[in-house]
Every structure is written in C-alpha cells, then in structure tokens.
XYZ file of C-alpha atoms in Angstrom:
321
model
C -8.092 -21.994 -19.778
C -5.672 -21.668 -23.010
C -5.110 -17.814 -23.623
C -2.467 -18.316 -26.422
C -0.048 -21.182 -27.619
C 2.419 -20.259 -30.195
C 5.670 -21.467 -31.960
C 8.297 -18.926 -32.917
C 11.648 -18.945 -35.225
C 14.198 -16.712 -35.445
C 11.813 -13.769 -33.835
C 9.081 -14.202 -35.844
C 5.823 -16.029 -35.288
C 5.272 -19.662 -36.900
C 2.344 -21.026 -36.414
C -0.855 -21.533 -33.359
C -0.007 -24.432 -31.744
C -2.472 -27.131 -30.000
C -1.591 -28.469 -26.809
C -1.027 -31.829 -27.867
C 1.642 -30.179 -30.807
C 4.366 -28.561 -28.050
C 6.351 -31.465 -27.790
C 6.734 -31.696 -31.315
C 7.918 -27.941 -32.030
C 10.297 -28.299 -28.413
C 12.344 -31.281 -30.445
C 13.583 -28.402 -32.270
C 16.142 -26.086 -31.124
C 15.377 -23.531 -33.128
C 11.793 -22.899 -32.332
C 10.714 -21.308 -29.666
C 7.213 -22.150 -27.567
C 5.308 -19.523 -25.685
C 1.676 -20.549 -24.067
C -0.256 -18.432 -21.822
C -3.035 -20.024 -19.252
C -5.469 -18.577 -17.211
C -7.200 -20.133 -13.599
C -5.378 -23.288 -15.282
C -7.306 -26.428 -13.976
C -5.023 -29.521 -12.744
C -6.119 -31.360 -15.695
C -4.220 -28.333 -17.524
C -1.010 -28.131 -15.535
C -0.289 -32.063 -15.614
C -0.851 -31.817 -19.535
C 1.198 -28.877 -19.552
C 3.860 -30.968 -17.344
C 4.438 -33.616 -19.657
C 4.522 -32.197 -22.367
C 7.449 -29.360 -20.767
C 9.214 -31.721 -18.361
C 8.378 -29.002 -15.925
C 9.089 -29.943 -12.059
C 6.298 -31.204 -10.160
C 7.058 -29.008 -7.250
C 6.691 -26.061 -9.228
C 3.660 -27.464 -10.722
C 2.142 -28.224 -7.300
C 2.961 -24.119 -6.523
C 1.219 -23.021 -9.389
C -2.212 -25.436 -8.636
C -2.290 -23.864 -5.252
C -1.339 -20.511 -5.588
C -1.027 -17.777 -3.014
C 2.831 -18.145 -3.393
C 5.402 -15.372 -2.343
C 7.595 -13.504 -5.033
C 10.438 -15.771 -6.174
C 12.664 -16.938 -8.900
C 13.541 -20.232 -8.192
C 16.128 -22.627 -10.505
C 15.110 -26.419 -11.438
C 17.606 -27.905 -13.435
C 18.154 -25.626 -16.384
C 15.148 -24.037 -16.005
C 13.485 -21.158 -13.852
C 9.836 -21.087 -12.053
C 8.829 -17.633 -11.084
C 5.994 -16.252 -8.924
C 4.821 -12.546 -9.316
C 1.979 -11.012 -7.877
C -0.450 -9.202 -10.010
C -1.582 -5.836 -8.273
C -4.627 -4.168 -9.503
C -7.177 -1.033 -8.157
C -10.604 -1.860 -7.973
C -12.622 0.932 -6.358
C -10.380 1.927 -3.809
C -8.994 -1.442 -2.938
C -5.999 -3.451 -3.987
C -7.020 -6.768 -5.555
C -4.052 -9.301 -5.500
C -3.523 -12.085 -8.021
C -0.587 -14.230 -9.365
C 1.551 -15.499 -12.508
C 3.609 -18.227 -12.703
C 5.954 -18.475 -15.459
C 7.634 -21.738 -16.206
C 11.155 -20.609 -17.930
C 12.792 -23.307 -20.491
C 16.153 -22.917 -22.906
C 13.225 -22.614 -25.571
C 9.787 -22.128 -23.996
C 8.291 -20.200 -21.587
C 4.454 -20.826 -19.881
C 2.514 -18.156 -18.055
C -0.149 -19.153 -15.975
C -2.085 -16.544 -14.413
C -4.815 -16.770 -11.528
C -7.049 -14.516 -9.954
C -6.494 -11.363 -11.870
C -8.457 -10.172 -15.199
C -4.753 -8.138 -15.835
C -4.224 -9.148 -19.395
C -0.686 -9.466 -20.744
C -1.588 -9.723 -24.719
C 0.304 -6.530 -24.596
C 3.750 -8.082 -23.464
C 3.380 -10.046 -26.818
C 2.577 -8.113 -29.429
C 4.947 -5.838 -27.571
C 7.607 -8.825 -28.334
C 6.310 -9.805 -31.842
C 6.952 -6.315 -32.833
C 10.886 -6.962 -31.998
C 11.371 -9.609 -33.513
C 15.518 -9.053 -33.117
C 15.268 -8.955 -29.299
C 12.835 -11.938 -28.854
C 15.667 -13.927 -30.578
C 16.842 -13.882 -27.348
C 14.458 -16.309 -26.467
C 12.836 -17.246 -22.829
C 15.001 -14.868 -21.100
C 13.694 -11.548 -22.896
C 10.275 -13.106 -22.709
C 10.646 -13.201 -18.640
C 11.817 -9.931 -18.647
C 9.200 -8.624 -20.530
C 6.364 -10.027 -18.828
C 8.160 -8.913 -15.058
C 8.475 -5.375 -16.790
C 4.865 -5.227 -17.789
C 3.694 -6.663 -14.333
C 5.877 -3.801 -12.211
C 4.613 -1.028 -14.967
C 0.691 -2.092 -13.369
C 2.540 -1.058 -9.986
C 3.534 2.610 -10.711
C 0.178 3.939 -10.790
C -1.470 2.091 -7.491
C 1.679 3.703 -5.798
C 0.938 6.995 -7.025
C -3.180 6.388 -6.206
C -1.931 5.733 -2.585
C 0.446 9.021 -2.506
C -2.667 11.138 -3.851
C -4.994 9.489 -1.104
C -2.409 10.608 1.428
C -2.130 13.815 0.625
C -5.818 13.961 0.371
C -5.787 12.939 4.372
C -2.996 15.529 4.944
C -4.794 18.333 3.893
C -7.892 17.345 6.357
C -5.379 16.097 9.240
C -6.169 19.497 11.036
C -9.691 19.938 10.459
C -11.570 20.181 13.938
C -13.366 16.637 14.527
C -12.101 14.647 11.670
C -9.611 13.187 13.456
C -11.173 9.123 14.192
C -12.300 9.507 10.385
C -8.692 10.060 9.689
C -7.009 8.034 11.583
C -9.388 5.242 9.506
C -8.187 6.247 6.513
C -4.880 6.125 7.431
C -4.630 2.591 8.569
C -6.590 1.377 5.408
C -3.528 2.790 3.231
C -1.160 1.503 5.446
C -2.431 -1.875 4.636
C -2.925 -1.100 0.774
C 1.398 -0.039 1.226
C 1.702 -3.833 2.860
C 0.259 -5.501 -0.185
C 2.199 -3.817 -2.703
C 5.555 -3.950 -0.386
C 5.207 -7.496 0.177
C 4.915 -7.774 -3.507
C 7.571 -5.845 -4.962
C 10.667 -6.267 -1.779
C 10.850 -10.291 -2.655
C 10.137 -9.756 -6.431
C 13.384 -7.125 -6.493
C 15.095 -9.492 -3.971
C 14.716 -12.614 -6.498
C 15.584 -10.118 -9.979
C 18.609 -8.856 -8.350
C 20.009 -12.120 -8.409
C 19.448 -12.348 -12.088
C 21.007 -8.928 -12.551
C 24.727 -10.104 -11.450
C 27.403 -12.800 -9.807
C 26.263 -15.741 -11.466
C 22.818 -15.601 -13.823
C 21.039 -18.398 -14.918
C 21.640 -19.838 -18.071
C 18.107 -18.955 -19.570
C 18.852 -15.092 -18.606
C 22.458 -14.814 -19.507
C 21.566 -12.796 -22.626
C 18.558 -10.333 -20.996
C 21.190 -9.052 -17.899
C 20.828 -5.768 -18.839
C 17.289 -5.924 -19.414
C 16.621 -6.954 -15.975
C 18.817 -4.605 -14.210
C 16.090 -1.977 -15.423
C 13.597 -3.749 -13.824
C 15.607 -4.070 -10.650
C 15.782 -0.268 -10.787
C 12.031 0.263 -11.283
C 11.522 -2.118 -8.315
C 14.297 -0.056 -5.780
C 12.778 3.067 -6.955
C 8.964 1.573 -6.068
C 10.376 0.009 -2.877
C 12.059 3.358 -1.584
C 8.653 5.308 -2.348
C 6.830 2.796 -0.565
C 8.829 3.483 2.320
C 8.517 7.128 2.348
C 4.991 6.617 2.242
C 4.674 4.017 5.262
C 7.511 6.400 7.286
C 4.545 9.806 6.251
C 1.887 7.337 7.092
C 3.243 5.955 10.657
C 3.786 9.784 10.766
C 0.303 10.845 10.020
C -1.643 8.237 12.387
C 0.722 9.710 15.669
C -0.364 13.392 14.134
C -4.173 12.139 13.844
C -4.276 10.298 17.398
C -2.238 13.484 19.175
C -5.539 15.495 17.873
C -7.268 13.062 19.167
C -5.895 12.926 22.970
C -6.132 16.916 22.674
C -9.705 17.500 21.581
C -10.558 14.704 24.620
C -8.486 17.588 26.428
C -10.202 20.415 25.555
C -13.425 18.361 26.081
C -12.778 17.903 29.308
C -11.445 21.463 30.072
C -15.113 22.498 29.372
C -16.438 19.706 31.604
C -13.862 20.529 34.759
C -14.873 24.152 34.187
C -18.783 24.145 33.850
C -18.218 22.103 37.336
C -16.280 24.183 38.861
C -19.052 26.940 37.967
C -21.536 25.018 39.436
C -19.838 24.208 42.077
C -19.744 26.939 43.763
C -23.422 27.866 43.041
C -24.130 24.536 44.783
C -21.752 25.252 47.443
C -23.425 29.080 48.421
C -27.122 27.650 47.587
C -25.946 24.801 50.030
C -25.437 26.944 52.938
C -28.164 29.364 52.770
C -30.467 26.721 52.401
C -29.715 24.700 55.686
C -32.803 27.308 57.111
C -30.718 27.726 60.835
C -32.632 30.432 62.867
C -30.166 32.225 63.862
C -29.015 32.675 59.801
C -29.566 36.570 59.684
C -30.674 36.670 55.881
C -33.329 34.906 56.964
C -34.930 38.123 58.539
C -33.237 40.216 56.415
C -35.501 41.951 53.346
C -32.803 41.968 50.991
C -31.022 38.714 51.846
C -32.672 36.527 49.275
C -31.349 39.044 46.458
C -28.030 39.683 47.615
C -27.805 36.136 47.836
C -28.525 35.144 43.695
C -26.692 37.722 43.648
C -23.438 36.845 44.785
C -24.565 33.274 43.181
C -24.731 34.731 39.995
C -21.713 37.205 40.151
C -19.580 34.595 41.601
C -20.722 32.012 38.467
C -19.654 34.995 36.223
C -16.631 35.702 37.600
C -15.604 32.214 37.182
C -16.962 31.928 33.502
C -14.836 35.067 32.486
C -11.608 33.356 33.821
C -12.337 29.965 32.634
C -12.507 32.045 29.340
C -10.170 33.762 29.878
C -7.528 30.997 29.852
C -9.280 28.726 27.099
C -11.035 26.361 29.185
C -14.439 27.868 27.558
C-alpha cells in the first residue's frame, strides 16, 4: 500500500507524485524522490523496480521478509534491512523496513509493524538545509527514528527486572520467577539480534571507506552508531543480571527442596522410633515382663512419647523443623 510519494528540490517539497510519475522527476538531478510503502504487494515492488532500477535481489528480500539487519551496496546504491521493535502488552512484536537508497531517491517499505514513520518526514521537511543532503540524511533519519523506538523497550525490560529482583527472595516464588526470568531473557534476544547487526552494518558507514550515497551524513551516522553501542552494552548488562538472576532463582529452588526434605527425614526419624519401641512391645512374648506388669502399658507411651519429643526438640533445634 502507497503511504507517501513525493518529489523534493533543493530541501523543499515539490509536488505528490503518482507512481507512474517517478521516472519522470528521477531524469532530473536535482529532484529528489522519497516514497514510503506499507505490506507492499509484488505487484507493488516490481512497479516500484522499474521504475528505480532497483536490484532484483534486493527486491526478492523485501517480498519475503524476515531478513537480518544489514546494509548492503548494489552498484551505487544501498538496500538496508532494519527491524522494527515494538511493546504490545508485555511482548515484543517484531517487524521490518527496507529502504532502497539511490544518488536521488530513497523507498521505504515497511511490513508487519503499525510503527509509523510520518514523523521522520515532517521531521526532514522542517530542515529543509540538511535534507539537501539528499538520500543519505534521509537513511539516517529513518535508522535514527527506528533505534529511538528501541530506548524505551530496553528500559521496559530493566524495570521488569528489577521488578523480579525485588521478589527473588520471597519464600515460594521461586518457579514463578524463574518464568519470568526466561521470558525477558528472550524479549533481550529479540532486541540484541536486532540492534548487534544493525550497529555492525552502520559502523561501516561511519568510517574507512563510506558509500557514495552517505559520504555527506558521516557524522550523522556515527550518532547512531553510538546510540546502538550504548543499547548493545545495556543489553548485555541485562542478559549478564539475568543469567545471574535465573542461577539465584534455581539455587532457592534446590534449597527450599532441601528444607522440604529436612522436614520429611525428620518427621521419619520421629516416627521411627515410635514404630521401632511400639514394634517390640507388641511382639506379645510371655516371658515380656510389662506384660504382667500394672504400669507397663503407661511407662511404655510414655517413653514413646518422651522419646518422639526429645527428638522433635532437636530436630528443632537445628532447623530441620
């Protein structure tokens, strides 16, 4: 589906542009083309292929989707693949944009994400003197507003930690936790396997040799590349608390299934010996001298019982009760 389809000069916006009208504004150095798709349709991307010259490897990524990070070079162009990272109650939906970069047009196509990014262009219609720079600014700008969505599903996963942290101690919440805990350690796998090949493919546009299209935006793009190492090294902190966390949560575990069955072995024991002295007065031998004795039934529950209690106190005495 057509989002937008404009033709710029100098900065400044020149006119809505219909498909079939790209080729015509592209003739001229001058102008600049910038069209915006979403959940494009095949029908969509082959127009959008003639009338761009784009590569039809790149256009055969962006009809089946689901493509890692990268900024790739074809010819004098770039094709780049971002993942869009959004928080939908609790969970991390993942979706994509592929951006077709040209000396003097540049094509978004995003899939599977309602992330709009109408705000990356009136953010560059209001600077008119900076999109003068052309594709490369554009790029930037749409990367920069992409990693800005990542800040805050970072800092939702560092509150839901500490969340877990504060209950890691609480008696019998321990499974619960360890749940939790391996449901954010996925969540950090999504975004890390979105932002360590997405700062991977913009440091290469941030020195040694850049691509023509980005020559101009360098410095631009080093700030992203910073934004991205700073997301990356909080990511691992949070994986390195998490891993932490789960050993924490199962070692409570392992010692509550102690203490469990320090009650158990104890309570045996009791019983045990109750068993044990009931056991041998009870074999009814003749010659057994309770047996004619008046007081041998009491003494015996009593001893029983005494012996039981004597147990209990030490059992409780050491913790085991």
């Amino acid at each position: 589906m057509l989002i937008n389809c404009v033709a710029y000069r100098a900065g400044r916006k020149l006119a809505d542009l219909d498909i079939s009208q790209i080729s015509d504004y592209l003739i001229d150095p001058a102008c600049f083309v910038w069209v915006a798709l979403r959940d494009a349709t095949p029908d969509e991307l082959e127009k959008m292929r003639q009338e761009f010259d784009l590569h039809p490897l790149a256009i055969e990524d962006a009809h089946h989707g689901h493509q890692r990070p990268k900024i790739e070079e074809y010819g004098d162009g770039l094709f780049a693949v971002i993942q869009l990272l959004a928080l939908e109650e609790s969970e991390i939906v993942v979706g994509e944009v592929d951006i077709f970069v040209g000396h003097n047009f540049i094509l978004s196509v995003r899939n599977r994400s309602n992330q709009a990014l109408l705000a990356v262009r009136e953010r560059c219609e209001r600077e008119p003197e900076v999109l003068q720079q052309g594709s490369g600014f554009v790029l930037y700008a749409l990367i920069d507003d992409v990693v800005d969505h990542y800040f805050p599903i970072v800092d939702a996963i560092e509150s839901q930690l500490e969340d877990v942290e504060e209950r890691i101690f609480d008696k019998g919440a321990a499974r619960s936790n360890i749940g939790r805990l391996y449901q954010l350690k996925r969540r950090l796998t999504l975004v890390k396997h979105a932002v360590a090949p997405l700062m991977e493919a913009v440091g290469k546009l941030t020195s040694g040799r850049v691509p023509p299209v980005c020559a101009n935006s360098r410095e631009y793009f080093r700030d992203v590349y910073d934004h991205l190492t700073r997301i990356n090294a909080q990511l691992d902190t949070l994986r390195d608390t998490v891993g932490t966390a789960i050993q924490v949560s199962l070692s409570s575990v392992a010692i509550e299934q102690n203490d469990v069955a320090k009650r158990l072995a104890a309570w045996a024991g009791i019983f045990a010996v109750a068993t044990a002295f009931a056991g041998i007065w009870g074999m009814n031998f003749k010659n057994m001298p309770e047996l004619q004795w008046d007081y041998g039934y009491p003494i015996a529950l009593t001893t029983i019982v005494g012996s039981c209690g004597l147990l209990f106190w030490r059992f409780r005495r050491t913790g085991w009760l």
